[in-house]
JSON list of C-alpha atoms in Angstrom, two decimals:
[
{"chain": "A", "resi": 1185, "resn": "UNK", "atom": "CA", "xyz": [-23.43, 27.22, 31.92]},
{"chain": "A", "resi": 1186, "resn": "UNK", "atom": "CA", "xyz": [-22.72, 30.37, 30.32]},
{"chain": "A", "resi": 1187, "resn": "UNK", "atom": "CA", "xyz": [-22.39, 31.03, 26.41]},
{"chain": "A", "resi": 1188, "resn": "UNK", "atom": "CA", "xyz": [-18.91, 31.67, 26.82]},
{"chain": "A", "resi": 1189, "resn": "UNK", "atom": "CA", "xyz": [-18.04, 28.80, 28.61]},
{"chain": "A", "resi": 1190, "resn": "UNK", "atom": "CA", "xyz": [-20.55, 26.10, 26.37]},
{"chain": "A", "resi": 1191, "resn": "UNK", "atom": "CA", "xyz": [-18.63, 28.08, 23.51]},
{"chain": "A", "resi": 1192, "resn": "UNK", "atom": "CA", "xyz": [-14.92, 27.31, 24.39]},
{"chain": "A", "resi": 1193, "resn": "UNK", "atom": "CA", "xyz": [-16.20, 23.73, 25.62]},
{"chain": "A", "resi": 1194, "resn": "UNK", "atom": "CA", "xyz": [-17.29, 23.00, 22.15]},
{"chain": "A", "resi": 1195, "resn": "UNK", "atom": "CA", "xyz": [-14.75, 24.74, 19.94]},
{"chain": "A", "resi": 1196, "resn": "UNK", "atom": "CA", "xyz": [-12.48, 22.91, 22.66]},
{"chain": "A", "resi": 1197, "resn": "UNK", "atom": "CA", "xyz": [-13.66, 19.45, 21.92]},
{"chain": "A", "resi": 1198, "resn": "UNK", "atom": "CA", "xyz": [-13.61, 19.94, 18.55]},
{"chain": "A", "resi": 1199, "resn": "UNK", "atom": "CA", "xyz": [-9.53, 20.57, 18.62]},
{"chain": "A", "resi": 1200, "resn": "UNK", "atom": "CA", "xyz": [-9.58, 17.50, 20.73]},
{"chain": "A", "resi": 1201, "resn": "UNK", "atom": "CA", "xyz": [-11.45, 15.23, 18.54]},
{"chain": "A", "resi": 1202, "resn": "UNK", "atom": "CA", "xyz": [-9.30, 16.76, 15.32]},
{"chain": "A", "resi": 1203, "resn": "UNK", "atom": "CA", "xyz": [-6.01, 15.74, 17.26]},
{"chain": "A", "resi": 1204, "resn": "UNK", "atom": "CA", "xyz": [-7.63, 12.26, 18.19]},
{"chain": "A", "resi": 1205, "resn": "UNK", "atom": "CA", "xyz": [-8.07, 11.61, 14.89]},
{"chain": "A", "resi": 1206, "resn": "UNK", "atom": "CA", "xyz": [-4.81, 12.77, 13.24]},
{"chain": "A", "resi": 1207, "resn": "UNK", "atom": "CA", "xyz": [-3.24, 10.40, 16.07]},
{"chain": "A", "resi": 1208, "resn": "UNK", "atom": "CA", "xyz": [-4.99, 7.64, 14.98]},
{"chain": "A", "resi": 1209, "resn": "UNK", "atom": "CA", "xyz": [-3.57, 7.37, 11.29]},
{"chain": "A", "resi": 1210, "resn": "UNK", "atom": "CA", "xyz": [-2.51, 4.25, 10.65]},
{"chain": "A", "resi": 1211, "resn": "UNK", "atom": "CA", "xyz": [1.61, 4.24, 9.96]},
{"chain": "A", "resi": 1212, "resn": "UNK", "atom": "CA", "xyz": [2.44, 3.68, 6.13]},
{"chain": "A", "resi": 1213, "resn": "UNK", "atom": "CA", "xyz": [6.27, 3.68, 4.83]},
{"chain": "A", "resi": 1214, "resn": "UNK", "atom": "CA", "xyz": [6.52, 3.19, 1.31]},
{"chain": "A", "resi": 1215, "resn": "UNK", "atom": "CA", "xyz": [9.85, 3.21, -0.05]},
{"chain": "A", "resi": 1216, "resn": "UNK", "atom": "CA", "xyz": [11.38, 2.22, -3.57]},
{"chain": "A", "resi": 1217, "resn": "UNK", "atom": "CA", "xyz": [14.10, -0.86, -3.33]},
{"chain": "A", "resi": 1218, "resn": "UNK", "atom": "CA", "xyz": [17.08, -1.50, -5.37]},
{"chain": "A", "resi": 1219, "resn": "UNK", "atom": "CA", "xyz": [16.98, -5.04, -5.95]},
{"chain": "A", "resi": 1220, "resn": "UNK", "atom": "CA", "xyz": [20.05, -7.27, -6.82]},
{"chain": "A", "resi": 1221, "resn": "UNK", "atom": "CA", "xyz": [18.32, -10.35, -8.48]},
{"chain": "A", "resi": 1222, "resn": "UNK", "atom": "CA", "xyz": [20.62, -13.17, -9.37]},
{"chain": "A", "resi": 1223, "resn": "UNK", "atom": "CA", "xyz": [18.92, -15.63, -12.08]},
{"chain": "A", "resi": 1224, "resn": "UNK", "atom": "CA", "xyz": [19.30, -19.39, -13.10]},
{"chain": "A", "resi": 1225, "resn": "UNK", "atom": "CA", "xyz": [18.36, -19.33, -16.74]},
{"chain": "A", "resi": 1226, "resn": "UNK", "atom": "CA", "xyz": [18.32, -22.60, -18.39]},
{"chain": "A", "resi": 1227, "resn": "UNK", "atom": "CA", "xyz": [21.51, -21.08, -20.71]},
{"chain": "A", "resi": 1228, "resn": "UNK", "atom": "CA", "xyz": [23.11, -20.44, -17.73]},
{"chain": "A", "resi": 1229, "resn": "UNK", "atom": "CA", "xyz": [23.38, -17.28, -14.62]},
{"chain": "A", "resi": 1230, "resn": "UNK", "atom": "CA", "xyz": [22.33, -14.21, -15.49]},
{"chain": "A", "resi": 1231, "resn": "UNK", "atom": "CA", "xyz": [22.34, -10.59, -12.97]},
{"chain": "A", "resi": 1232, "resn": "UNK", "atom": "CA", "xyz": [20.20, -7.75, -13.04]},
{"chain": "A", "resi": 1233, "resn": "UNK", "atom": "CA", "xyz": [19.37, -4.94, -10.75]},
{"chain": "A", "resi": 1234, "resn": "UNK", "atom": "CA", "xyz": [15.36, -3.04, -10.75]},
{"chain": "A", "resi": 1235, "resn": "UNK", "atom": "CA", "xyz": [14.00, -0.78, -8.57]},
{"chain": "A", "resi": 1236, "resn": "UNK", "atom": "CA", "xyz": [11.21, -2.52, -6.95]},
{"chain": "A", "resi": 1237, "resn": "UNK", "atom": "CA", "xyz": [8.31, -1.05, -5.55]},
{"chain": "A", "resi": 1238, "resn": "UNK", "atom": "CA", "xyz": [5.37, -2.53, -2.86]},
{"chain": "A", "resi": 1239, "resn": "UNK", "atom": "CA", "xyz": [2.07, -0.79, -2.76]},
{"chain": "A", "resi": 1240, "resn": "UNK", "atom": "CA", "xyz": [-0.86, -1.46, -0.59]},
{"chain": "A", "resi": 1241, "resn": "UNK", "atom": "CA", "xyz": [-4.59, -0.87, -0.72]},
{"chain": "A", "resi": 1242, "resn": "UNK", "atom": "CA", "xyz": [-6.67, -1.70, 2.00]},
{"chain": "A", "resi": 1243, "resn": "UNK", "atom": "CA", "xyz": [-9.98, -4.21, 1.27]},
{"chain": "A", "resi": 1244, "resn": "UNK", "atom": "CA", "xyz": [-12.28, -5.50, 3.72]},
{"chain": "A", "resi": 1245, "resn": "UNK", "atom": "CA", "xyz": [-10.07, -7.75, 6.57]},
{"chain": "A", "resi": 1246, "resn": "UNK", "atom": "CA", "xyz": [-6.74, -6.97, 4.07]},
{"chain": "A", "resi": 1247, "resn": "UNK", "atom": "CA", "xyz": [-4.72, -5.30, 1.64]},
{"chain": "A", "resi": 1248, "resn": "UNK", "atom": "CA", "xyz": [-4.21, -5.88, -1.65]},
{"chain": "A", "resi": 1249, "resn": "UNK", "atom": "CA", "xyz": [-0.95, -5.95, -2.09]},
{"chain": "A", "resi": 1250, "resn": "UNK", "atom": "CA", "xyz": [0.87, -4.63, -5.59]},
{"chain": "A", "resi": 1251, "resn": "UNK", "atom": "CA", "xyz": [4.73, -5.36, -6.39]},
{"chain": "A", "resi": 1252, "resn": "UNK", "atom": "CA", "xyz": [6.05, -3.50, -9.23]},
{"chain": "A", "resi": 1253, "resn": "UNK", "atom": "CA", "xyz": [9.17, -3.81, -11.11]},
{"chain": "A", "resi": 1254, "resn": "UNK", "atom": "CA", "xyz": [10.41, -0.41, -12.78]},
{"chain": "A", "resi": 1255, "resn": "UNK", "atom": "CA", "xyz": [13.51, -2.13, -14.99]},
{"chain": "A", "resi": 1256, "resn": "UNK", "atom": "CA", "xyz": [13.20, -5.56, -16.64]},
{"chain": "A", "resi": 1257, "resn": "UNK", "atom": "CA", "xyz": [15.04, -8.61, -15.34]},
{"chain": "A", "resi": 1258, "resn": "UNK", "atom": "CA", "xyz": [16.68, -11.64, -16.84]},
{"chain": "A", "resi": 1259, "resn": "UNK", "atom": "CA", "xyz": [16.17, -11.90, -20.85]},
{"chain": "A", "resi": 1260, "resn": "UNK", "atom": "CA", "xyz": [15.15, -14.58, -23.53]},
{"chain": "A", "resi": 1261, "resn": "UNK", "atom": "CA", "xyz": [17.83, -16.11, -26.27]},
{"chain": "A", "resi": 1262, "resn": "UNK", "atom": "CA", "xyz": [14.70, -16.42, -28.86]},
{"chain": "A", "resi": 1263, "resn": "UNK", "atom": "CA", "xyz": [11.81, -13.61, -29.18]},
{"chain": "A", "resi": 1264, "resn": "UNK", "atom": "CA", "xyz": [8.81, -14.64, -26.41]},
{"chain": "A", "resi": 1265, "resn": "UNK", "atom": "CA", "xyz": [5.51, -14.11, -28.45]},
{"chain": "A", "resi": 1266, "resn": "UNK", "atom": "CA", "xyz": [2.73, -12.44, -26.88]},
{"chain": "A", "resi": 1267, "resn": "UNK", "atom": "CA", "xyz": [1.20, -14.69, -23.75]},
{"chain": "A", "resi": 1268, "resn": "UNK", "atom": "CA", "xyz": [4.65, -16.70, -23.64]},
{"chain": "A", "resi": 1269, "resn": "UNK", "atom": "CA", "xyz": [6.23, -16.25, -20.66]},
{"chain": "A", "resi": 1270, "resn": "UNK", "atom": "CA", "xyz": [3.93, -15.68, -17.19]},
{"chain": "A", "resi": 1271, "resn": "UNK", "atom": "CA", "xyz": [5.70, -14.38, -14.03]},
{"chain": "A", "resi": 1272, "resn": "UNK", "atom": "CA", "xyz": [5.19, -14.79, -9.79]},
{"chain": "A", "resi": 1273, "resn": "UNK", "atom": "CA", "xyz": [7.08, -14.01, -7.04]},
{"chain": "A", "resi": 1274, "resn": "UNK", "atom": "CA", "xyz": [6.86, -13.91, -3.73]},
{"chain": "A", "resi": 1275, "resn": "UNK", "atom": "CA", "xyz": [7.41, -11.09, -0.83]},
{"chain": "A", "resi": 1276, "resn": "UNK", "atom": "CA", "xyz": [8.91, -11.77, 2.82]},
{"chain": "A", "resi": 1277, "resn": "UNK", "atom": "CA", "xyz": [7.08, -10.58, 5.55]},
{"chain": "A", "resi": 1278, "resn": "UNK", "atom": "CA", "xyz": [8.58, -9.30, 8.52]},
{"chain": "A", "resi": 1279, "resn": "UNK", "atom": "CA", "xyz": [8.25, -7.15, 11.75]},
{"chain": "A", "resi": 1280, "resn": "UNK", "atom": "CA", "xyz": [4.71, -8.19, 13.73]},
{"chain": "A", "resi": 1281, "resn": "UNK", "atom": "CA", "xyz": [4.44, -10.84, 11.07]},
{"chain": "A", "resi": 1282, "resn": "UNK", "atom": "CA", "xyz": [6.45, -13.97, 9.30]},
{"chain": "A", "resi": 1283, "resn": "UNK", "atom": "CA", "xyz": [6.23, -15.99, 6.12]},
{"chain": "A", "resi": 1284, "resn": "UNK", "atom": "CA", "xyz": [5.73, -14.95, 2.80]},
{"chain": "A", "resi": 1285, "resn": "UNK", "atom": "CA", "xyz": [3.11, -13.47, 0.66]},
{"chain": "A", "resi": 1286, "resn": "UNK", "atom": "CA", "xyz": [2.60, -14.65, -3.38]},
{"chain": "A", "resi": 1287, "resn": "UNK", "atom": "CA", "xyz": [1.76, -12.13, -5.86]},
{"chain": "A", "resi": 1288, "resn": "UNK", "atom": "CA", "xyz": [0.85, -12.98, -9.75]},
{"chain": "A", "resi": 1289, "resn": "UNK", "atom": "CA", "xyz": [0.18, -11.15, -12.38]},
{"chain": "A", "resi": 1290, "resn": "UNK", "atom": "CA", "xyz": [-0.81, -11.77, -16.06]},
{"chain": "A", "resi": 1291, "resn": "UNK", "atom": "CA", "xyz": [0.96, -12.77, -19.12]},
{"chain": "A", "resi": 1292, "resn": "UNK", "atom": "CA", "xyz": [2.99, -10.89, -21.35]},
{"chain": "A", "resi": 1293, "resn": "UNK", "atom": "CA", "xyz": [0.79, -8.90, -23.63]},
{"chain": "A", "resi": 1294, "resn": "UNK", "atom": "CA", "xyz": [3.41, -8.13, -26.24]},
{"chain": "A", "resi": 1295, "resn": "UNK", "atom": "CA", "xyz": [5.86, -10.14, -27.86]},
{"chain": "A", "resi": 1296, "resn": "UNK", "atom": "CA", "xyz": [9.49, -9.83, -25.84]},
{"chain": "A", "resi": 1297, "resn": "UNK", "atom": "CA", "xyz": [12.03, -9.11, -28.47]},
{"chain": "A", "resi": 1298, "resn": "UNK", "atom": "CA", "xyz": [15.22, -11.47, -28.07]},
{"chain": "A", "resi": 1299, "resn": "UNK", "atom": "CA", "xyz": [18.26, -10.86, -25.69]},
{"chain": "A", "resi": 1300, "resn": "UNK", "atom": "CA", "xyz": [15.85, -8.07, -24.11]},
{"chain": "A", "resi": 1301, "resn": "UNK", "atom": "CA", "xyz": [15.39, -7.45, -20.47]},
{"chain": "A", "resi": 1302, "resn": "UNK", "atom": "CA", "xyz": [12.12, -8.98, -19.85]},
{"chain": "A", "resi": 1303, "resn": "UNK", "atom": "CA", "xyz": [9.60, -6.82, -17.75]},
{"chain": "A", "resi": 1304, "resn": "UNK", "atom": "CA", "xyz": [7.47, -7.86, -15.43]},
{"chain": "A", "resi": 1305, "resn": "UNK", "atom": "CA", "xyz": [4.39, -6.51, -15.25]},
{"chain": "A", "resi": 1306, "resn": "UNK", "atom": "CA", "xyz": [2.87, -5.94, -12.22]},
{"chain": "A", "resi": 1307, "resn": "UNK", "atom": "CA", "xyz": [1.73, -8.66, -9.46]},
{"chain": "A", "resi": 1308, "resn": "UNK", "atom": "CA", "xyz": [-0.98, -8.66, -6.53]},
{"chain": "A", "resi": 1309, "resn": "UNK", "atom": "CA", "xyz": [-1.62, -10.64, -4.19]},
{"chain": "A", "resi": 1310, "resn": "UNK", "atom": "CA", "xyz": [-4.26, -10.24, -1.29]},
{"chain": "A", "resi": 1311, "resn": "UNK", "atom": "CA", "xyz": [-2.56, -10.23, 2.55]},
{"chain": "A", "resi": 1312, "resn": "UNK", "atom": "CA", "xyz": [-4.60, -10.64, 5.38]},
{"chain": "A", "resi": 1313, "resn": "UNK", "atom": "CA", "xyz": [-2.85, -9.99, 8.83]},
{"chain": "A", "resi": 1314, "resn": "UNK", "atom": "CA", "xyz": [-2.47, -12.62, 11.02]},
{"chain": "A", "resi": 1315, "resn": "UNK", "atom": "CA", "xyz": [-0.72, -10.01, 13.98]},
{"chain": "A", "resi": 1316, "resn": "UNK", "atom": "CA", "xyz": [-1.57, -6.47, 14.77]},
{"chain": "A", "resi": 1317, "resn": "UNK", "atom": "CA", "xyz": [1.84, -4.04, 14.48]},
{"chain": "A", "resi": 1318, "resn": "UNK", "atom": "CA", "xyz": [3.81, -2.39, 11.97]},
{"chain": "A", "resi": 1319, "resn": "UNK", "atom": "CA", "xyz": [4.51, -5.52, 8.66]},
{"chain": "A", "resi": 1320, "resn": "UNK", "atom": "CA", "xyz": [7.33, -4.91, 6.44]},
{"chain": "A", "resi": 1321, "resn": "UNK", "atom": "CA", "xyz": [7.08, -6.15, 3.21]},
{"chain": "A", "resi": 1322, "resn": "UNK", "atom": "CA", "xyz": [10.23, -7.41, 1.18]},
{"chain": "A", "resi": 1323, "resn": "UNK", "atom": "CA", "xyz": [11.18, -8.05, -2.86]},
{"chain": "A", "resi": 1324, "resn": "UNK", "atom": "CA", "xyz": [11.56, -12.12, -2.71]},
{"chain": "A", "resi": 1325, "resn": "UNK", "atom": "CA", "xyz": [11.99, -14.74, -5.42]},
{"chain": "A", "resi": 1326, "resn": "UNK", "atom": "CA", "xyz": [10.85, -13.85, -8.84]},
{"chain": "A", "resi": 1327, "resn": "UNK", "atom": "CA", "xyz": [9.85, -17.31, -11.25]},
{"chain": "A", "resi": 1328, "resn": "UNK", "atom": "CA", "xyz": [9.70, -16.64, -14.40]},
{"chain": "A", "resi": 1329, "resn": "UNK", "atom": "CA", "xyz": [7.59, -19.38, -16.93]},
{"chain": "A", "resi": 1330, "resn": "UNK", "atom": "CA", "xyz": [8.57, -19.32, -20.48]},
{"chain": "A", "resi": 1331, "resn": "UNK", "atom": "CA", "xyz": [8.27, -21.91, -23.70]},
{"chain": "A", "resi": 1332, "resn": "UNK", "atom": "CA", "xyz": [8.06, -24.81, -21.09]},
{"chain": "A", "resi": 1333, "resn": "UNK", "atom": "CA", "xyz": [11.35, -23.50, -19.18]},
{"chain": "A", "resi": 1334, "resn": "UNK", "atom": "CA", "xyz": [11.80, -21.88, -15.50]},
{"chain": "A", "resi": 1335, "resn": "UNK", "atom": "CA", "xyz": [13.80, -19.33, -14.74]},
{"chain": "A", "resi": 1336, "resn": "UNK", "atom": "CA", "xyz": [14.49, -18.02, -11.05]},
{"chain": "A", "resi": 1337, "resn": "UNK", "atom": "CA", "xyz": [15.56, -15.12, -9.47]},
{"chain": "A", "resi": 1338, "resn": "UNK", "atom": "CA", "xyz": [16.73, -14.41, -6.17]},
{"chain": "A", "resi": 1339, "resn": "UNK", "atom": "CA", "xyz": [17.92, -11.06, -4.27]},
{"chain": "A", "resi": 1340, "resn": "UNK", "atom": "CA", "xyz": [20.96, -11.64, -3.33]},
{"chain": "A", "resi": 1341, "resn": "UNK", "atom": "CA", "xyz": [22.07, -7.66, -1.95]},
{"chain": "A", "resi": 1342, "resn": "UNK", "atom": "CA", "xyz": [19.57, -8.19, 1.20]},
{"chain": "A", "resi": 1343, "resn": "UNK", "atom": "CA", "xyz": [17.17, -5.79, 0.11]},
{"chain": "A", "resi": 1344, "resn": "UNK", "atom": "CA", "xyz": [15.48, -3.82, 2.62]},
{"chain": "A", "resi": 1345, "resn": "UNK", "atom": "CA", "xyz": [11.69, -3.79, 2.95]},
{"chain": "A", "resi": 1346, "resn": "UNK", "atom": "CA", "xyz": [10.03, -1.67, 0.07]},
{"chain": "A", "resi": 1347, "resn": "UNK", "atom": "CA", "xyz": [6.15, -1.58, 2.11]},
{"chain": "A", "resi": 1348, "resn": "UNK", "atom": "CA", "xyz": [5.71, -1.03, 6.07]},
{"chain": "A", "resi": 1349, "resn": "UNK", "atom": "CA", "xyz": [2.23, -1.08, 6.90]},
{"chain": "A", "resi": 1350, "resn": "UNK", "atom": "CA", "xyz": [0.44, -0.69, 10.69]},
{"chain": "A", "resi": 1351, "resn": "UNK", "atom": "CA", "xyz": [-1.89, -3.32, 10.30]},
{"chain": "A", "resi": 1352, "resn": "UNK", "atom": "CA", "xyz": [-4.71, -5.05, 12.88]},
{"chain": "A", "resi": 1353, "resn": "UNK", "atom": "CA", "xyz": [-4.93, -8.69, 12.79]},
{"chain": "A", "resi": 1354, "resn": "UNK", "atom": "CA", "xyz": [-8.20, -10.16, 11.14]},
{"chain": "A", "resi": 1355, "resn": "UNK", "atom": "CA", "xyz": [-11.78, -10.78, 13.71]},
{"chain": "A", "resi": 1356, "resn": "UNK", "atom": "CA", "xyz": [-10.82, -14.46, 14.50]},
{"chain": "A", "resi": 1357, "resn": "UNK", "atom": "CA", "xyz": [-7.05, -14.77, 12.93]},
{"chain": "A", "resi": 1358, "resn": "UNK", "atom": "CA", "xyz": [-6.18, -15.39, 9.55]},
{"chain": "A", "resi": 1359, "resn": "UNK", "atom": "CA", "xyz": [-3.45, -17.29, 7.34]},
{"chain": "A", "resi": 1360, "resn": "UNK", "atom": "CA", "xyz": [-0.96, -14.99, 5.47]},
{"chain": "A", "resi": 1361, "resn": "UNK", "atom": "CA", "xyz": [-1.50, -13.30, 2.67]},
{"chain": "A", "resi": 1362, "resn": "UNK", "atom": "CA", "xyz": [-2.08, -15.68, -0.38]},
{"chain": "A", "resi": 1363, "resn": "UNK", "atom": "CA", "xyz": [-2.59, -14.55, -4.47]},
{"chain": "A", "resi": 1364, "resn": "UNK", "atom": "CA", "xyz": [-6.07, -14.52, -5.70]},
{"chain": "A", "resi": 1365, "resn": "UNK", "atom": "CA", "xyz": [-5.96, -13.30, -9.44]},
{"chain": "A", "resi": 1366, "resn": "UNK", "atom": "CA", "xyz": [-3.17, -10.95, -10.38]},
{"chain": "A", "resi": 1367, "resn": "UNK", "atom": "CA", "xyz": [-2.30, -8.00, -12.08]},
{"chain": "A", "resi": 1368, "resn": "UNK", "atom": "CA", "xyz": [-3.51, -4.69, -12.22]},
{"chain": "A", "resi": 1369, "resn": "UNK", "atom": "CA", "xyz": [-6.30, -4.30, -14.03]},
{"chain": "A", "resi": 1370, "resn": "UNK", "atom": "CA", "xyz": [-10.00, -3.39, -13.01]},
{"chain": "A", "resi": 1371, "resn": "UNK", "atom": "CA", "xyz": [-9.69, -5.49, -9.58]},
{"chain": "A", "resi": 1372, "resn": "UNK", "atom": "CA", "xyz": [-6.39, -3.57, -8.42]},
{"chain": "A", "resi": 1373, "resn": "UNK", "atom": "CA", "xyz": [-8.52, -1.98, -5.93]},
{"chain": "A", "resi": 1374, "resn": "UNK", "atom": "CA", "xyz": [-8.74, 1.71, -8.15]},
{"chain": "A", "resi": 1375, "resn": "UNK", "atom": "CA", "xyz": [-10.86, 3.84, -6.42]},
{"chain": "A", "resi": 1376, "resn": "UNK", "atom": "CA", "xyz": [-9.87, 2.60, -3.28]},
{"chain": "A", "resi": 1377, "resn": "UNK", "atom": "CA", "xyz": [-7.86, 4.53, -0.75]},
{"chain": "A", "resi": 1378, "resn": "UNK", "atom": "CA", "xyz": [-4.40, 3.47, -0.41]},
{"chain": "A", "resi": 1379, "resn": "UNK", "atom": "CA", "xyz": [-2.46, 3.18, 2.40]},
{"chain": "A", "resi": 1380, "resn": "UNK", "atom": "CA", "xyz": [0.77, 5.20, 1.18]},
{"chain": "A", "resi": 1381, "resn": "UNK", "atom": "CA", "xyz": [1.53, 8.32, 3.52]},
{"chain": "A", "resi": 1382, "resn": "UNK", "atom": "CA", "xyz": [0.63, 10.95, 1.41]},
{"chain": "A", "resi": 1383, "resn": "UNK", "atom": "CA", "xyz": [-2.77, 9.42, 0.91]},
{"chain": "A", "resi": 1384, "resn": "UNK", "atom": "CA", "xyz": [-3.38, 9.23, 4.46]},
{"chain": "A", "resi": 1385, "resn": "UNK", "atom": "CA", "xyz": [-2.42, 12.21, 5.62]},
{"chain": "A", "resi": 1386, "resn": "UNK", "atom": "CA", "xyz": [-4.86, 14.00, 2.92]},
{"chain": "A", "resi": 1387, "resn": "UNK", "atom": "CA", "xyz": [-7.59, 12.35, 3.54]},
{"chain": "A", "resi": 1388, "resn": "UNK", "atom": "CA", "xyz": [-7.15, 12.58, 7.52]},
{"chain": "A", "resi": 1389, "resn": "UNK", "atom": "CA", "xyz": [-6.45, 15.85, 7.12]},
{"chain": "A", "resi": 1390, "resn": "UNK", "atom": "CA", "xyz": [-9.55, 16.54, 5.13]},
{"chain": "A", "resi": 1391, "resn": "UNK", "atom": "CA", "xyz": [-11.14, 14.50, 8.21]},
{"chain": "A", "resi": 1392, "resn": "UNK", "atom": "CA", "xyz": [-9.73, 16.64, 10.65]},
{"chain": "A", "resi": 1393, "resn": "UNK", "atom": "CA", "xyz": [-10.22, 19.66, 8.89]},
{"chain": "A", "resi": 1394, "resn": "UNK", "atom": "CA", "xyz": [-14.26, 18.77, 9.03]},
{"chain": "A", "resi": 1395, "resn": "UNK", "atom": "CA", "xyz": [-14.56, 17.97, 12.96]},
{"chain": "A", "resi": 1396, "resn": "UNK", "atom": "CA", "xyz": [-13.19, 21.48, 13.28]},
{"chain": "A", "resi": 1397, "resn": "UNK", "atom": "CA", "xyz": [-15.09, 23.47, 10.86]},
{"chain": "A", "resi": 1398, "resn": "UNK", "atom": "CA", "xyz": [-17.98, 21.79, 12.30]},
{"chain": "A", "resi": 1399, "resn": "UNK", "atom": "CA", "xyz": [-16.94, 22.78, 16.12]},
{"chain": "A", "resi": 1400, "resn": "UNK", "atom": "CA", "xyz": [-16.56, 26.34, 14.82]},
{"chain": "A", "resi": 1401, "resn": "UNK", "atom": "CA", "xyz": [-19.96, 26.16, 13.09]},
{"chain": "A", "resi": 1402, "resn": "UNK", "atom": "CA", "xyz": [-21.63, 25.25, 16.67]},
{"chain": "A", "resi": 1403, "resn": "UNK", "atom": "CA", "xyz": [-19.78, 28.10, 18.47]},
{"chain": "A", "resi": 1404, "resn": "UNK", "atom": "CA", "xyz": [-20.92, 30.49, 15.88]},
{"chain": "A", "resi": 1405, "resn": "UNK", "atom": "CA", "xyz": [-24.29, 28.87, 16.66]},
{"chain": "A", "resi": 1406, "resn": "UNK", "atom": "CA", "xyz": [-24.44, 29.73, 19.94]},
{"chain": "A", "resi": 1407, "resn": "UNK", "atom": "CA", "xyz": [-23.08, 32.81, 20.32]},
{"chain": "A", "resi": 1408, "resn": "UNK", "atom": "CA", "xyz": [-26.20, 34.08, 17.55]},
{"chain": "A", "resi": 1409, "resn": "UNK", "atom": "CA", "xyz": [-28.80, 32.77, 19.68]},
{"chain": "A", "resi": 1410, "resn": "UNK", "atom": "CA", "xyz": [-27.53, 34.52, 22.37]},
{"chain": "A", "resi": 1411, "resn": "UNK", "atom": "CA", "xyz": [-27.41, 37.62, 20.98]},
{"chain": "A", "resi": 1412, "resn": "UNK", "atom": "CA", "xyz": [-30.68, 36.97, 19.41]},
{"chain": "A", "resi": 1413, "resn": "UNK", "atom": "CA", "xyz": [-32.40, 36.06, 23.08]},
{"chain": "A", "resi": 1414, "resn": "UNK", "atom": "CA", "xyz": [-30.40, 39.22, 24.65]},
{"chain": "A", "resi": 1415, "resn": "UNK", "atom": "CA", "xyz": [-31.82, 41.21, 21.75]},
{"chain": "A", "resi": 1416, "resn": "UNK", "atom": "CA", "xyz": [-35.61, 40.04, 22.56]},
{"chain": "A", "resi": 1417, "resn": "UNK", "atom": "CA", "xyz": [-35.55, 41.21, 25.83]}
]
């Protein structure tokens, strides 16, 4: 085979290999949810609407799994001191899969003035998929623990699903995702790539960007030595 043609075979491969790759990103729809939440307080109903927002990182066989709240919910007749009141929740899971996932996350760590919207900090929960396909992930029941009372919430608007993730079921199965620890401190998976679009698409990109570069590297390649052997004759 001729330089020319071992040249355009490799830079050729390389665009292939680039393309396979891109194709192969796994889908990742991350959107931020209005959610309705209709709570039974122990003084009585209360209504509240927060943003909501599902993230996912992906660890080992599953993702960890992060719900945030960006408004607070529900509030407290009487101040909640620091480490009072200690919130879960759940998420629906739809699409490939079914169920629902629980997420928990630590206890307040500041007191909660009275008749204040109460935040909610943030709550994890590891998923591991049980069904390969595209998962949606939706805002469930929020429980809120406080001074020896329960409060729940429940979306009552039909939000729609704040996560969709293209996941591939588990070697040998797997249950649904359950909570193991909460919140988001050192164990939230930092440092770990998340599965959000824009993360993917950098970091195939980068990917792609490399199988490429190093095609046009091994054309350059060739085409030196053979003007270096033409040269020595």
């Amino acid at each position: 085979m001729s330089y020319r043609k071992r040249t355009a075979v490799l830079a050729s491969a390389a665009a292939l290999a680039g393309s396979a790759v891109w194709m192969a990103a796994p889908v990742a729809r991350a959107e931020v949810v209005d959610v309705n939440y209709q709570c039974k307080t122990p003084i009585g109903d209360k209504s509240a609407v927060s943003p909501i927002d599902i993230k996912g990182v992906e660890r080992g066989d599953g993702y960890r799994i992060t719900m945030s709240w960006q408004k607070g919910v529900s509030s407290s007749p009487v101040e909640l001191g620091k480490g009072a009141m200690t919130p879960s929740a759940t998420i629906a899971l739809g699409g490939a899969d079914s169920g629902t996932l629980s997420v928990t996350g630590p206890a307040n760590d500041a007191a909660i003035p009275a008749n204040t919207p109460i935040k909610i900090s943030d709550l994890s929960g590891t998923y591991t998929p049980k069904k390969s396909g595209e998962v949606t992930f939706t805002a469930g029941v929020l429980t809120i623990k406080a001074l020896g009372t329960t409060t729940t919430c429940t979306p009552t608007n039909d939000p729609g699903p704040s996560l969709t993730l293209d996941v591939t079921a588990a070697s040998g199965g797997g249950t649904t995702g359950s909570a193991r620890g909460g919140g988001s401190g050192p164990d939230s998976g930092a440092g770990l790539p998340q599965t959000g679009p824009e993360d993917s698409a950098v970091a195939l990109g980068t990917l792609g960007g490399t199988v490429l570069l190093a095609g046009a590297a091994g054309a350059l390649w060739l085409t030196r030595r053979h003007r270096e052997a033409g040269a020595g004759r």
